């Protein structure tokens, strides 16, 4: 991000906007879990009962809004004109962040992703995909392919898990949640996100299982939604197609080792 007066102002605005976004995340995580509207009284009482939830939501939104602004906030051209495609990309990540954090909170706490959250992600994704299509039809079609990749991959994993392991390998809530997420990255970006989500889930799950074993706690279901959200931002801030690149490099190295071992 090039530091100039316009970008400094944008950063300040994003920090200010993270406050209502944090409140929405905390309140929404309490309401959407029960599939209830957020437009009801009770927010003050909930803050008194769980201030930690609100402060954590505010903190996470603040950090993510600042990072999104830093990495995606170059919305002005050299002449000082607003670049509409860049602005669209920036806004879609800002608007979807509190919704993704609601999914994170609820899935960790209740092991479920509310339908309303998945619908909100779908609505935001479709709106910005269609709006981007006005300026570049390829971006729109790529967004749709990203959604198809997400749906197809998780559906296959769910089916194979049921056939091989005899139990649900991927929850229906995860499938409904990850499908609209594909709208935000397109086909290759979604492949990166999927690869990252499975790697991070494997690594973190190992540590969780070890800690549970040490504490002699019963083995419990580890929700996958938080790994999707974590991978969303890793994919957003990391170099383009980083996971595919590293996978190809690893495959080449393994191929070379196998070849050397056979010679």
PDB file of N, CA, C and O in Angstrom, residues 154-200:
ATOM      1  N   UNK A 154     -16.227 -29.897  -1.547  1.00  0.00           N
ATOM      2  CA  UNK A 154     -16.744 -30.281  -0.230  1.00  0.00           C
ATOM      3  C   UNK A 154     -17.846 -31.327  -0.333  1.00  0.00           C
ATOM      4  O   UNK A 154     -18.005 -32.151   0.569  1.00  0.00           O
ATOM      5  N   UNK A 155     -18.587 -31.333  -1.434  1.00  0.00           N
ATOM      6  CA  UNK A 155     -19.604 -32.360  -1.630  1.00  0.00           C
ATOM      7  C   UNK A 155     -18.945 -33.724  -1.824  1.00  0.00           C
ATOM      8  O   UNK A 155     -19.372 -34.723  -1.228  1.00  0.00           O
ATOM      9  N   UNK A 156     -17.895 -33.772  -2.632  1.00  0.00           N
ATOM     10  CA  UNK A 156     -17.173 -35.027  -2.867  1.00  0.00           C
ATOM     11  C   UNK A 156     -16.563 -35.537  -1.562  1.00  0.00           C
ATOM     12  O   UNK A 156     -16.640 -36.747  -1.254  1.00  0.00           O
ATOM     13  N   UNK A 157     -15.958 -34.645  -0.787  1.00  0.00           N
ATOM     14  CA  UNK A 157     -15.357 -35.045   0.486  1.00  0.00           C
ATOM     15  C   UNK A 157     -16.418 -35.596   1.433  1.00  0.00           C
ATOM     16  O   UNK A 157     -16.196 -36.602   2.122  1.00  0.00           O
ATOM     17  N   UNK A 158     -17.575 -34.941   1.449  1.00  0.00           N
ATOM     18  CA  UNK A 158     -18.660 -35.401   2.316  1.00  0.00           C
ATOM     19  C   UNK A 158     -19.157 -36.785   1.913  1.00  0.00           C
ATOM     20  O   UNK A 158     -19.368 -37.660   2.766  1.00  0.00           O
ATOM     21  N   UNK A 159     -19.301 -36.996   0.609  1.00  0.00           N
ATOM     22  CA  UNK A 159     -19.782 -38.296   0.113  1.00  0.00           C
ATOM     23  C   UNK A 159     -18.751 -39.393   0.364  1.00  0.00           C
ATOM     24  O   UNK A 159     -19.086 -40.483   0.846  1.00  0.00           O
ATOM     25  N   UNK A 160     -17.488 -39.109   0.038  1.00  0.00           N
ATOM     26  CA  UNK A 160     -16.429 -40.104   0.241  1.00  0.00           C
ATOM     27  C   UNK A 160     -16.256 -40.430   1.718  1.00  0.00           C
ATOM     28  O   UNK A 160     -16.027 -41.591   2.079  1.00  0.00           O
ATOM     29  N   UNK A 161     -16.382 -39.407   2.563  1.00  0.00           N
ATOM     30  CA  UNK A 161     -16.266 -39.657   3.998  1.00  0.00           C
ATOM     31  C   UNK A 161     -17.359 -40.580   4.497  1.00  0.00           C
ATOM     32  O   UNK A 161     -17.117 -41.465   5.318  1.00  0.00           O
ATOM     33  N   UNK A 162     -18.558 -40.383   3.961  1.00  0.00           N
ATOM     34  CA  UNK A 162     -19.658 -41.246   4.357  1.00  0.00           C
ATOM     35  C   UNK A 162     -19.485 -42.668   3.873  1.00  0.00           C
ATOM     36  O   UNK A 162     -19.830 -43.626   4.573  1.00  0.00           O
ATOM     37  N   UNK A 163     -18.926 -42.840   2.664  1.00  0.00           N
ATOM     38  CA  UNK A 163     -18.738 -44.181   2.100  1.00  0.00           C
ATOM     39  C   UNK A 163     -17.569 -44.919   2.747  1.00  0.00           C
ATOM     40  O   UNK A 163     -17.659 -46.116   3.030  1.00  0.00           O
ATOM     41  N   UNK A 164     -16.464 -44.193   2.972  1.00  0.00           N
ATOM     42  CA  UNK A 164     -15.245 -44.829   3.495  1.00  0.00           C
ATOM     43  C   UNK A 164     -15.286 -44.971   5.018  1.00  0.00           C
ATOM     44  O   UNK A 164     -15.055 -46.054   5.567  1.00  0.00           O
ATOM     45  N   UNK A 165     -15.552 -43.848   5.688  1.00  0.00           N
ATOM     46  CA  UNK A 165     -15.503 -43.866   7.148  1.00  0.00           C
ATOM     47  C   UNK A 165     -16.837 -44.254   7.774  1.00  0.00           C
ATOM     48  O   UNK A 165     -16.901 -44.554   8.962  1.00  0.00           O
ATOM     49  N   UNK A 166     -17.892 -44.218   6.991  1.00  0.00           N
ATOM     50  CA  UNK A 166     -19.195 -44.581   7.530  1.00  0.00           C
ATOM     51  C   UNK A 166     -19.823 -43.502   8.387  1.00  0.00           C
ATOM     52  O   UNK A 166     -20.762 -43.751   9.125  1.00  0.00           O
ATOM     53  N   UNK A 167     -19.264 -42.276   8.302  1.00  0.00           N
ATOM     54  CA  UNK A 167     -19.827 -41.165   9.057  1.00  0.00           C
ATOM     55  C   UNK A 167     -19.610 -39.870   8.288  1.00  0.00           C
ATOM     56  O   UNK A 167     -18.857 -39.819   7.324  1.00  0.00           O
ATOM     57  N   UNK A 168     -20.263 -38.832   8.734  1.00  0.00           N
ATOM     58  CA  UNK A 168     -20.212 -37.547   8.046  1.00  0.00           C
ATOM     59  C   UNK A 168     -18.827 -36.930   8.170  1.00  0.00           C
ATOM     60  O   UNK A 168     -18.375 -36.617   9.273  1.00  0.00           O
ATOM     61  N   UNK A 169     -18.130 -36.786   7.046  1.00  0.00           N
ATOM     62  CA  UNK A 169     -16.795 -36.197   7.064  1.00  0.00           C
ATOM     63  C   UNK A 169     -16.836 -34.686   6.986  1.00  0.00           C
ATOM     64  O   UNK A 169     -15.924 -34.003   7.424  1.00  0.00           O
ATOM     65  N   UNK A 170     -17.895 -34.154   6.410  1.00  0.00           N
ATOM     66  CA  UNK A 170     -18.036 -32.711   6.256  1.00  0.00           C
ATOM     67  C   UNK A 170     -19.501 -32.348   6.476  1.00  0.00           C
ATOM     68  O   UNK A 170     -20.381 -32.886   5.816  1.00  0.00           O
ATOM     69  N   UNK A 171     -19.744 -31.489   7.444  1.00  0.00           N
ATOM     70  CA  UNK A 171     -21.110 -31.142   7.787  1.00  0.00           C
ATOM     71  C   UNK A 171     -21.815 -30.378   6.680  1.00  0.00           C
ATOM     72  O   UNK A 171     -21.175 -29.684   5.878  1.00  0.00           O
ATOM     73  N   UNK A 172     -23.125 -30.490   6.657  1.00  0.00           N
ATOM     74  CA  UNK A 172     -23.919 -29.770   5.665  1.00  0.00           C
ATOM     75  C   UNK A 172     -23.770 -28.259   5.852  1.00  0.00           C
ATOM     76  O   UNK A 172     -23.765 -27.504   4.882  1.00  0.00           O
ATOM     77  N   UNK A 173     -23.612 -27.837   7.105  1.00  0.00           N
ATOM     78  CA  UNK A 173     -23.413 -26.423   7.385  1.00  0.00           C
ATOM     79  C   UNK A 173     -22.131 -25.904   6.773  1.00  0.00           C
ATOM     80  O   UNK A 173     -22.087 -24.776   6.254  1.00  0.00           O
ATOM     81  N   UNK A 174     -21.069 -26.720   6.815  1.00  0.00           N
ATOM     82  CA  UNK A 174     -19.800 -26.331   6.198  1.00  0.00           C
ATOM     83  C   UNK A 174     -19.953 -26.198   4.689  1.00  0.00           C
ATOM     84  O   UNK A 174     -19.395 -25.288   4.070  1.00  0.00           O
ATOM     85  N   UNK A 175     -20.693 -27.128   4.098  1.00  0.00           N
ATOM     86  CA  UNK A 175     -20.913 -27.102   2.649  1.00  0.00           C
ATOM     87  C   UNK A 175     -21.688 -25.852   2.237  1.00  0.00           C
ATOM     88  O   UNK A 175     -21.323 -25.173   1.263  1.00  0.00           O
ATOM     89  N   UNK A 176     -22.733 -25.531   3.004  1.00  0.00           N
ATOM     90  CA  UNK A 176     -23.538 -24.350   2.688  1.00  0.00           C
ATOM     91  C   UNK A 176     -22.759 -23.059   2.918  1.00  0.00           C
ATOM     92  O   UNK A 176     -23.004 -22.050   2.257  1.00  0.00           O
ATOM     93  N   UNK A 177     -21.828 -23.098   3.851  1.00  0.00           N
ATOM     94  CA  UNK A 177     -21.037 -21.902   4.168  1.00  0.00           C
ATOM     95  C   UNK A 177     -19.910 -21.674   3.173  1.00  0.00           C
ATOM     96  O   UNK A 177     -19.686 -20.561   2.698  1.00  0.00           O
ATOM     97  N   UNK A 178     -19.190 -22.742   2.829  1.00  0.00           N
ATOM     98  CA  UNK A 178     -18.015 -22.579   1.972  1.00  0.00           C
ATOM     99  C   UNK A 178     -18.396 -22.305   0.523  1.00  0.00           C
ATOM    100  O   UNK A 178     -17.630 -21.679  -0.216  1.00  0.00           O
ATOM    101  N   UNK A 179     -19.567 -22.751   0.093  1.00  0.00           N
ATOM    102  CA  UNK A 179     -19.971 -22.561  -1.305  1.00  0.00           C
ATOM    103  C   UNK A 179     -20.011 -21.085  -1.711  1.00  0.00           C
ATOM    104  O   UNK A 179     -19.370 -20.703  -2.702  1.00  0.00           O
ATOM    105  N   UNK A 180     -20.703 -20.203  -0.987  1.00  0.00           N
ATOM    106  CA  UNK A 180     -20.682 -18.788  -1.379  1.00  0.00           C
ATOM    107  C   UNK A 180     -19.339 -18.106  -1.160  1.00  0.00           C
ATOM    108  O   UNK A 180     -19.064 -17.069  -1.776  1.00  0.00           O
ATOM    109  N   UNK A 181     -18.502 -18.674  -0.290  1.00  0.00           N
ATOM    110  CA  UNK A 181     -17.162 -18.108  -0.088  1.00  0.00           C
ATOM    111  C   UNK A 181     -16.374 -18.126  -1.394  1.00  0.00           C
ATOM    112  O   UNK A 181     -15.542 -17.251  -1.659  1.00  0.00           O
ATOM    113  N   UNK A 182     -16.673 -19.124  -2.242  1.00  0.00           N
ATOM    114  CA  UNK A 182     -15.993 -19.220  -3.526  1.00  0.00           C
ATOM    115  C   UNK A 182     -16.207 -18.017  -4.420  1.00  0.00           C
ATOM    116  O   UNK A 182     -15.391 -17.739  -5.314  1.00  0.00           O
ATOM    117  N   UNK A 183     -17.274 -17.264  -4.188  1.00  0.00           N
ATOM    118  CA  UNK A 183     -17.557 -16.072  -4.986  1.00  0.00           C
ATOM    119  C   UNK A 183     -16.514 -14.979  -4.785  1.00  0.00           C
ATOM    120  O   UNK A 183     -16.343 -14.107  -5.636  1.00  0.00           O
ATOM    121  N   UNK A 184     -15.814 -15.019  -3.672  1.00  0.00           N
ATOM    122  CA  UNK A 184     -14.888 -13.941  -3.327  1.00  0.00           C
ATOM    123  C   UNK A 184     -13.487 -14.139  -3.908  1.00  0.00           C
ATOM    124  O   UNK A 184     -12.694 -13.199  -3.926  1.00  0.00           O
ATOM    125  N   UNK A 185     -13.188 -15.346  -4.389  1.00  0.00           N
ATOM    126  CA  UNK A 185     -11.820 -15.602  -4.838  1.00  0.00           C
ATOM    127  C   UNK A 185     -11.712 -16.130  -6.264  1.00  0.00           C
ATOM    128  O   UNK A 185     -10.642 -16.090  -6.849  1.00  0.00           O
ATOM    129  N   UNK A 186     -12.763 -16.667  -6.796  1.00  0.00           N
ATOM    130  CA  UNK A 186     -12.649 -17.267  -8.113  1.00  0.00           C
ATOM    131  C   UNK A 186     -12.102 -18.672  -8.018  1.00  0.00           C
ATOM    132  O   UNK A 186     -11.860 -19.208  -6.937  1.00  0.00           O
ATOM    133  N   UNK A 187     -11.879 -19.302  -9.166  1.00  0.00           N
ATOM    134  CA  UNK A 187     -11.517 -20.709  -9.204  1.00  0.00           C
ATOM    135  C   UNK A 187     -10.169 -20.997  -8.550  1.00  0.00           C
ATOM    136  O   UNK A 187     -10.072 -21.794  -7.624  1.00  0.00           O
ATOM    137  N   UNK A 188      -9.103 -20.342  -9.016  1.00  0.00           N
ATOM    138  CA  UNK A 188      -7.775 -20.640  -8.492  1.00  0.00           C
ATOM    139  C   UNK A 188      -7.619 -20.163  -7.051  1.00  0.00           C
ATOM    140  O   UNK A 188      -6.966 -20.815  -6.229  1.00  0.00           O
ATOM    141  N   UNK A 189      -8.221 -19.015  -6.745  1.00  0.00           N
ATOM    142  CA  UNK A 189      -8.171 -18.540  -5.375  1.00  0.00           C
ATOM    143  C   UNK A 189      -8.860 -19.501  -4.429  1.00  0.00           C
ATOM    144  O   UNK A 189      -8.411 -19.723  -3.303  1.00  0.00           O
ATOM    145  N   UNK A 190      -9.965 -20.106  -4.878  1.00  0.00           N
ATOM    146  CA  UNK A 190     -10.688 -21.043  -4.035  1.00  0.00           C
ATOM    147  C   UNK A 190      -9.913 -22.332  -3.846  1.00  0.00           C
ATOM    148  O   UNK A 190      -9.958 -22.943  -2.774  1.00  0.00           O
ATOM    149  N   UNK A 191      -9.191 -22.748  -4.877  1.00  0.00           N
ATOM    150  CA  UNK A 191      -8.330 -23.930  -4.735  1.00  0.00           C
ATOM    151  C   UNK A 191      -7.275 -23.678  -3.665  1.00  0.00           C
ATOM    152  O   UNK A 191      -6.989 -24.536  -2.825  1.00  0.00           O
ATOM    153  N   UNK A 192      -6.693 -22.475  -3.685  1.00  0.00           N
ATOM    154  CA  UNK A 192      -5.729 -22.095  -2.657  1.00  0.00           C
ATOM    155  C   UNK A 192      -6.363 -22.126  -1.267  1.00  0.00           C
ATOM    156  O   UNK A 192      -5.768 -22.627  -0.312  1.00  0.00           O
ATOM    157  N   UNK A 193      -7.582 -21.589  -1.161  1.00  0.00           N
ATOM    158  CA  UNK A 193      -8.260 -21.551   0.133  1.00  0.00           C
ATOM    159  C   UNK A 193      -8.556 -22.953   0.646  1.00  0.00           C
ATOM    160  O   UNK A 193      -8.359 -23.242   1.828  1.00  0.00           O
ATOM    161  N   UNK A 194      -9.023 -23.816  -0.245  1.00  0.00           N
ATOM    162  CA  UNK A 194      -9.352 -25.186   0.166  1.00  0.00           C
ATOM    163  C   UNK A 194      -8.100 -25.920   0.648  1.00  0.00           C
ATOM    164  O   UNK A 194      -8.113 -26.578   1.702  1.00  0.00           O
ATOM    165  N   UNK A 195      -7.022 -25.810  -0.114  1.00  0.00           N
ATOM    166  CA  UNK A 195      -5.774 -26.465   0.277  1.00  0.00           C
ATOM    167  C   UNK A 195      -5.286 -25.931   1.619  1.00  0.00           C
ATOM    168  O   UNK A 195      -4.871 -26.700   2.497  1.00  0.00           O
ATOM    169  N   UNK A 196      -5.352 -24.618   1.786  1.00  0.00           N
ATOM    170  CA  UNK A 196      -4.906 -23.999   3.032  1.00  0.00           C
ATOM    171  C   UNK A 196      -5.770 -24.429   4.203  1.00  0.00           C
ATOM    172  O   UNK A 196      -5.264 -24.699   5.301  1.00  0.00           O
ATOM    173  N   UNK A 197      -7.083 -24.508   3.996  1.00  0.00           N
ATOM    174  CA  UNK A 197      -7.987 -24.882   5.085  1.00  0.00           C
ATOM    175  C   UNK A 197      -7.720 -26.292   5.578  1.00  0.00           C
ATOM    176  O   UNK A 197      -7.757 -26.547   6.791  1.00  0.00           O
ATOM    177  N   UNK A 198      -7.423 -27.216   4.672  1.00  0.00           N
ATOM    178  CA  UNK A 198      -7.163 -28.591   5.096  1.00  0.00           C
ATOM    179  C   UNK A 198      -5.800 -28.733   5.766  1.00  0.00           C
ATOM    180  O   UNK A 198      -5.642 -29.511   6.714  1.00  0.00           O
ATOM    181  N   UNK A 199      -4.818 -27.981   5.298  1.00  0.00           N
ATOM    182  CA  UNK A 199      -3.493 -28.024   5.934  1.00  0.00           C
ATOM    183  C   UNK A 199      -3.565 -27.436   7.340  1.00  0.00           C
ATOM    184  O   UNK A 199      -3.071 -28.029   8.301  1.00  0.00           O
ATOM    185  N   UNK A 200      -4.182 -26.259   7.468  1.00  0.00           N
ATOM    186  CA  UNK A 200      -4.284 -25.631   8.788  1.00  0.00           C
ATOM    187  C   UNK A 200      -5.125 -26.471   9.745  1.00  0.00           C
ATOM    188  O   UNK A 200      -4.789 -26.592  10.930  1.00  0.00           O
TER     189      UNK A 200
END
